[in-house]
Amino acid sequence: MTDFDPYRERRLFGRPLTLEPQATAVLVIDMLNDFCQQEGLLGNPDSLTLCEKQNQILNSVRHSGGRVVFVNEQHRPNLRPRSNFARRMSHSREGTWGSEVVASLKVEDSDIVVIKRRYSGFFDSDLDLVMRDCGLRHAILVGVLTNICVRATAHDAFFRGYDVVVPEDAVGAMSPLEQLSALYDISTHFGWVTTTAATVEALEARTPIENMDVVLSAAMNER
Amino acid sequence: MTDFDPYRERRLFGRPLTLEPQATAVLVIDMLNDFCQQEGLLGNPDSLTLCEKQNQILNSVRHSGGRVVFVNEQHRPNLRPRSNFARRMSHSREGTWGSEVVASLKVEDSDIVVIKRRYSGFFDSDLDLVMRDCGLRHAILVGVLTNICVRATAHDAFFRGYDVVVPEDAVGAMSPLEQLSALYDISTHFGWVTTTAATVEALEARTPIENMDVVLSAAMNER
Amino acid sequence: MTDFDPYRERRLFGRPLTLEPQATAVLVIDMLNDFCQQEGLLGNPDSLTLCEKQNQILNSVRHSGGRVVFVNEQHRPNLRPRSNFARRMSHSREGTWGSEVVASLKVEDSDIVVIKRRYSGFFDSDLDLVMRDCGLRHAILVGVLTNICVRATAHDAFFRGYDVVVPEDAVGAMSPLEQLSALYDISTHFGWVTTTAATVEALEARTPIENMDVVLSAAMNER
Amino acid sequence: MTDFDPYRERRLFGRPLTLEPQATAVLVIDMLNDFCQQEGLLGNPDSLTLCEKQNQILNSVRHSGGRVVFVNEQHRPNLRPRSNFARRMSHSREGTWGSEVVASLKVEDSDIVVIKRRYSGFFDSDLDLVMRDCGLRHAILVGVLTNICVRATAHDAFFRGYDVVVPEDAVGAMSPLEQLSALYDISTHFGWVTTTAATVEALEARTPIENMDVVLSAAMNER
């Protein structure tokens, strides 16, 4: 039998994380029509089922004094990124319906919108500046895809010293295996994997967030 | 039965990649005593078995006019990175045996050494400058861990427009599942997954590199 | 008598620069109502006199196959950058007249608009990606202010290996001394200082651009 | 008569700056043999006269709980940066005497050394990470040249939200005019220009630092 997790014994779960609400951003990643609607150019309608959980977090962040930041991939109509479109058809073009945030999430006046051009929300965008200018130190990540754009953003947030929180029921991947694997790597190397309920409780009752014990082997047996 | 790869039908394998040898770098990631030796602070001696394949690529790159770049994580003795060490014990300290490249790989005078402070070789390092200054456009990635530092470097190379090539038998992960999942994501979103043999052939005979069809479900059945 | 330029003898003027038109971008920096119109919040109407020269370059770049990139400082209405506004009143707010390119310059459909948040056009923006994605290697800089935003952009273009060309009659500073000093530093350390006429000739007749001998002492005597 | 400073009336001097000593870094820029010694490849021995003032600041920072960071330009022997050496002869090669900090300044064990490859200490280096990892928010800049590497570092520190302090008697330029012009731009757009004495007082007695009124016209008359 294969040991799916030989690294397990060395794992450090890290300290539980206490969020300071005014220093907390929720980064809503690529919840756009082209990625989440049946008619979207790369649409996976399962993503829409995440909105209910996401809205719980967004409301909680807004009410407790943090900032909601929509991080939207968007491409210019007159410029074809050589690398980015090599593996994916053209999508999320500026000015199209596909590049808009899904209607199930509401962008409010106090929210901030950051445009990204690559998978990571931080790469050559002004997301880091927004975090610095607003005094934000904790980043809750929700959206799609867990294993591509959410994960790439988690990398870059972690590298810069932000605390990365990923509620597993508010992010979606291309497949169950990719969801599992991304959450495992995030929990072991980049941040705290948790649930929406625990995230809301952390914001509203200051309950520390425990890092989830994402288990590779057991999860595979279930499937 | 679970469909491990619902995304499969949409996959674009991209064009085969022809390497221009003089514009090719091989990035040797974290092949350091602390990561690869039994006595290393985070050592996984399985990593040493990768050296034979890696040396084939290094020799081929050197002989065909490209550059070998060692990308080594290293930490200052008098500075404790808040984020980086939260999940991993202190390791690869400047000036220690643990921070040196393993003896099975030879650093030659024409090679370049880049120090990195986070998982990605590009993050706040001068790796991108080295690539630009040397006119390098293709990046072959070898080393450890496939799912952490290799992958993070693949992200950042791809974002900058470099062609990313990952020979699967020259990179090692924490577990078979993480190896598989990282290679799947790289092949679908970041670059070309291939073998050492095909990489050497691409450098020496200009054979185009085909992107490997990394299969999630079948691979799991085998294990 | 003070020697204004003790460094003079060590100066290297560098090779004349031959522009490849298809690899040439003209970066139009901050030619916005708030900076250039009498009614603008930080307006200096002298800037409008630069438009005639700038249009000559823009037309020449468009006709010879290069790209016109407008690099516009813009700030969100609901976010106050701590550092940026410490020394300057609020200006160029998103959605206002002040943040629009002056009417004397025409933004065409094939042009690219990049939003910047700090003085440098490259800082945490996607300008570098635009240059890479379009295969642009030469950057002609026009706009305001020579000693602040133009210069900061020249720094960052130079650091990344782009050839920096500054036509002195298409850029404007806060004062004659600052214009002189910025051009001196650019010509000695960052790029080629030249004229609009020579730039147009370089694009249309492939005449190499000679770096101007900006003279500190003589220029001061004239004034 | 020319008005050297038409912008003068609009100048905002900003609030006086109170330094928190534990959050203060002094960045010692390019105080290397190649730049500062008679025998150095680009040597200007006037720079050595700055060391007395610099040592006062270094000692004060060390004693009050801040960090001393040496920011040293250094180039690999086997790599020729295309852009950087176009205007300056080869210098500060890794492993040579020329790349060492001058003997008049002492690098202590608790100090941090950052290698830079371009004029700015922040560009593709880990200086920003050092600042973040150590919780440093104020940056005192000393060294050479005021108008090139000191200024470029001031730009990038300011863009990232660090408070920039430049003691005018601890930085040196290529010429009096370039010193004046650089200090003027820094005081109007990037930070606080002050003296060594005021900096030491700010660290030891918490006296707020007032931004200096750098005057273009009067200064020119004196010369």
mmCIF file of N, CA and C in Angstrom, chain C residues 101-150:
data_model
loop_
_atom_site.group_PDB
_atom_site.id
_atom_site.type_symbol
_atom_site.label_atom_id
_atom_site.label_comp_id
_atom_site.label_asym_id
_atom_site.label_seq_id
_atom_site.Cartn_x
_atom_site.Cartn_y
_atom_site.Cartn_z
ATOM 1 N N VAL C 101 -6.971 61.504 -20.349
ATOM 2 C CA VAL C 101 -5.912 62.016 -21.214
ATOM 3 C C VAL C 101 -6.393 63.306 -21.867
ATOM 4 N N VAL C 102 -5.510 64.297 -21.975
ATOM 5 C CA VAL C 102 -5.897 65.589 -22.558
ATOM 6 C C VAL C 102 -6.394 65.404 -23.990
ATOM 7 N N ALA C 103 -7.311 66.262 -24.382
ATOM 8 C CA ALA C 103 -7.957 66.109 -25.687
ATOM 9 C C ALA C 103 -6.988 66.309 -26.849
ATOM 10 N N SER C 104 -5.889 66.991 -26.603
ATOM 11 C CA SER C 104 -4.926 67.228 -27.696
ATOM 12 C C SER C 104 -4.201 65.965 -28.125
ATOM 13 N N LEU C 105 -4.293 64.928 -27.337
ATOM 14 C CA LEU C 105 -3.723 63.641 -27.729
ATOM 15 C C LEU C 105 -4.894 62.682 -27.932
ATOM 16 N N LYS C 106 -4.819 61.883 -28.984
ATOM 17 C CA LYS C 106 -5.935 60.983 -29.263
ATOM 18 C C LYS C 106 -5.548 59.550 -28.898
ATOM 19 N N VAL C 107 -6.366 58.928 -28.044
ATOM 20 C CA VAL C 107 -6.160 57.515 -27.729
ATOM 21 C C VAL C 107 -6.887 56.694 -28.788
ATOM 22 N N GLU C 108 -6.140 55.942 -29.594
ATOM 23 C CA GLU C 108 -6.768 55.155 -30.667
ATOM 24 C C GLU C 108 -7.030 53.713 -30.209
ATOM 25 N N ASP C 109 -7.846 53.004 -30.982
ATOM 26 C CA ASP C 109 -8.253 51.652 -30.572
ATOM 27 C C ASP C 109 -7.069 50.700 -30.418
ATOM 28 N N SER C 110 -6.047 50.905 -31.215
ATOM 29 C CA SER C 110 -4.909 49.987 -31.136
ATOM 30 C C SER C 110 -3.965 50.337 -29.972
ATOM 31 N N ASP C 111 -4.206 51.474 -29.337
ATOM 32 C CA ASP C 111 -3.326 51.876 -28.234
ATOM 33 C C ASP C 111 -3.652 51.091 -26.968
ATOM 34 N N ILE C 112 -2.713 51.118 -26.043
ATOM 35 C CA ILE C 112 -2.876 50.389 -24.784
ATOM 36 C C ILE C 112 -2.852 51.400 -23.644
ATOM 37 N N VAL C 113 -3.739 51.213 -22.689
ATOM 38 C CA VAL C 113 -3.760 52.094 -21.519
ATOM 39 C C VAL C 113 -3.344 51.293 -20.291
ATOM 40 N N VAL C 114 -2.349 51.802 -19.582
ATOM 41 C CA VAL C 114 -1.894 51.169 -18.349
ATOM 42 C C VAL C 114 -2.157 52.139 -17.195
ATOM 43 N N ILE C 115 -2.772 51.635 -16.138
ATOM 44 C CA ILE C 115 -3.006 52.455 -14.947
ATOM 45 C C ILE C 115 -1.831 52.277 -13.994
ATOM 46 N N LYS C 116 -1.309 53.398 -13.499
ATOM 47 C CA LYS C 116 -0.268 53.298 -12.479
ATOM 48 C C LYS C 116 -0.761 53.964 -11.196
ATOM 49 N N ARG C 117 -0.205 53.549 -10.065
ATOM 50 C CA ARG C 117 -0.636 54.074 -8.764
ATOM 51 C C ARG C 117 0.460 54.886 -8.090
ATOM 52 N N ARG C 118 1.667 54.790 -8.591
ATOM 53 C CA ARG C 118 2.777 55.543 -8.025
ATOM 54 C C ARG C 118 3.434 56.322 -9.172
ATOM 55 N N TYR C 119 4.538 57.012 -8.907
ATOM 56 C CA TYR C 119 5.162 57.817 -9.965
ATOM 57 C C TYR C 119 5.643 56.953 -11.138
ATOM 58 N N SER C 120 6.257 55.827 -10.827
ATOM 59 C CA SER C 120 6.794 54.996 -11.914
ATOM 60 C C SER C 120 5.704 54.196 -12.607
ATOM 61 N N GLY C 121 5.748 54.207 -13.922
ATOM 62 C CA GLY C 121 4.775 53.447 -14.691
ATOM 63 C C GLY C 121 4.905 51.951 -14.514
ATOM 64 N N PHE C 122 6.064 51.494 -14.085
ATOM 65 C CA PHE C 122 6.283 50.060 -13.935
ATOM 66 C C PHE C 122 5.918 49.542 -12.550
ATOM 67 N N PHE C 123 5.832 50.421 -11.569
ATOM 68 C CA PHE C 123 5.707 49.931 -10.194
ATOM 69 C C PHE C 123 4.342 49.307 -9.933
ATOM 70 N N ASP C 124 4.347 48.024 -9.648
ATOM 71 C CA ASP C 124 3.128 47.268 -9.344
ATOM 72 C C ASP C 124 2.010 47.534 -10.355
ATOM 73 N N SER C 125 2.399 47.693 -11.609
ATOM 74 C CA SER C 125 1.446 47.790 -12.715
ATOM 75 C C SER C 125 1.743 46.647 -13.677
ATOM 76 N N ASP C 126 0.987 46.581 -14.772
ATOM 77 C CA ASP C 126 1.260 45.525 -15.747
ATOM 78 C C ASP C 126 2.023 46.052 -16.968
ATOM 79 N N LEU C 127 2.726 47.171 -16.821
ATOM 80 C CA LEU C 127 3.456 47.727 -17.956
ATOM 81 C C LEU C 127 4.556 46.792 -18.448
ATOM 82 N N ASP C 128 5.258 46.164 -17.522
ATOM 83 C CA ASP C 128 6.306 45.234 -17.943
ATOM 84 C C ASP C 128 5.703 44.062 -18.719
ATOM 85 N N LEU C 129 4.550 43.577 -18.269
ATOM 86 C CA LEU C 129 3.881 42.486 -18.981
ATOM 87 C C LEU C 129 3.472 42.903 -20.386
ATOM 88 N N VAL C 130 2.971 44.134 -20.505
ATOM 89 C CA VAL C 130 2.588 44.639 -21.826
ATOM 90 C C VAL C 130 3.811 44.640 -22.741
ATOM 91 N N MET C 131 4.928 45.117 -22.224
ATOM 92 C CA MET C 131 6.159 45.157 -23.023
ATOM 93 C C MET C 131 6.562 43.737 -23.436
ATOM 94 N N ARG C 132 6.516 42.802 -22.491
ATOM 95 C CA ARG C 132 6.904 41.427 -22.806
ATOM 96 C C ARG C 132 5.910 40.787 -23.788
ATOM 97 N N ASP C 133 4.627 40.956 -23.516
ATOM 98 C CA ASP C 133 3.627 40.294 -24.356
ATOM 99 C C ASP C 133 3.674 40.800 -25.796
ATOM 100 N N CYS C 134 4.028 42.070 -25.975
ATOM 101 C CA CYS C 134 4.073 42.639 -27.324
ATOM 102 C C CYS C 134 5.470 42.574 -27.937
ATOM 103 N N GLY C 135 6.428 42.004 -27.220
ATOM 104 C CA GLY C 135 7.780 41.920 -27.781
ATOM 105 C C GLY C 135 8.451 43.273 -27.939
ATOM 106 N N LEU C 136 8.168 44.196 -27.041
ATOM 107 C CA LEU C 136 8.727 45.556 -27.127
ATOM 108 C C LEU C 136 10.029 45.642 -26.344
ATOM 109 N N ARG C 137 11.041 46.212 -26.954
ATOM 110 C CA ARG C 137 12.354 46.300 -26.299
ATOM 111 C C ARG C 137 12.852 47.733 -26.126
ATOM 112 N N HIS C 138 12.328 48.659 -26.931
ATOM 113 C CA HIS C 138 12.733 50.068 -26.819
ATOM 114 C C HIS C 138 11.570 50.867 -26.237
ATOM 115 N N ALA C 139 11.871 51.793 -25.331
ATOM 116 C CA ALA C 139 10.821 52.616 -24.728
ATOM 117 C C ALA C 139 11.148 54.091 -24.916
ATOM 118 N N ILE C 140 10.338 54.759 -25.731
ATOM 119 C CA ILE C 140 10.445 56.212 -25.872
ATOM 120 C C ILE C 140 9.536 56.830 -24.817
ATOM 121 N N LEU C 141 10.079 57.725 -23.997
ATOM 122 C CA LEU C 141 9.266 58.313 -22.923
ATOM 123 C C LEU C 141 8.930 59.759 -23.241
ATOM 124 N N VAL C 142 7.646 60.096 -23.207
ATOM 125 C CA VAL C 142 7.198 61.485 -23.347
ATOM 126 C C VAL C 142 6.202 61.765 -22.230
ATOM 127 N N GLY C 143 6.038 63.055 -21.874
ATOM 128 C CA GLY C 143 5.043 63.402 -20.861
ATOM 129 C C GLY C 143 5.599 64.243 -19.739
ATOM 130 N N VAL C 144 4.931 64.182 -18.596
ATOM 131 C CA VAL C 144 5.299 65.003 -17.435
ATOM 132 C C VAL C 144 5.308 64.151 -16.181
ATOM 133 N N LEU C 145 6.037 64.565 -15.153
ATOM 134 C CA LEU C 145 7.095 65.562 -15.102
ATOM 135 C C LEU C 145 8.420 64.870 -15.364
ATOM 136 N N THR C 146 9.268 65.526 -16.133
ATOM 137 C CA THR C 146 10.569 64.938 -16.449
ATOM 138 C C THR C 146 11.290 64.431 -15.207
ATOM 139 N N ASN C 147 11.246 65.223 -14.136
ATOM 140 C CA ASN C 147 12.046 64.883 -12.950
ATOM 141 C C ASN C 147 11.322 63.984 -11.948
ATOM 142 N N ILE C 148 10.054 63.697 -12.175
ATOM 143 C CA ILE C 148 9.351 62.819 -11.224
ATOM 144 C C ILE C 148 8.857 61.552 -11.955
ATOM 145 N N CYS C 149 7.728 61.627 -12.607
ATOM 146 C CA CYS C 149 7.140 60.398 -13.157
ATOM 147 C C CYS C 149 7.873 59.898 -14.401
ATOM 148 N N VAL C 150 8.332 60.798 -15.256
ATOM 149 C CA VAL C 150 9.086 60.355 -16.427
ATOM 150 C C VAL C 150 10.390 59.705 -15.965
#
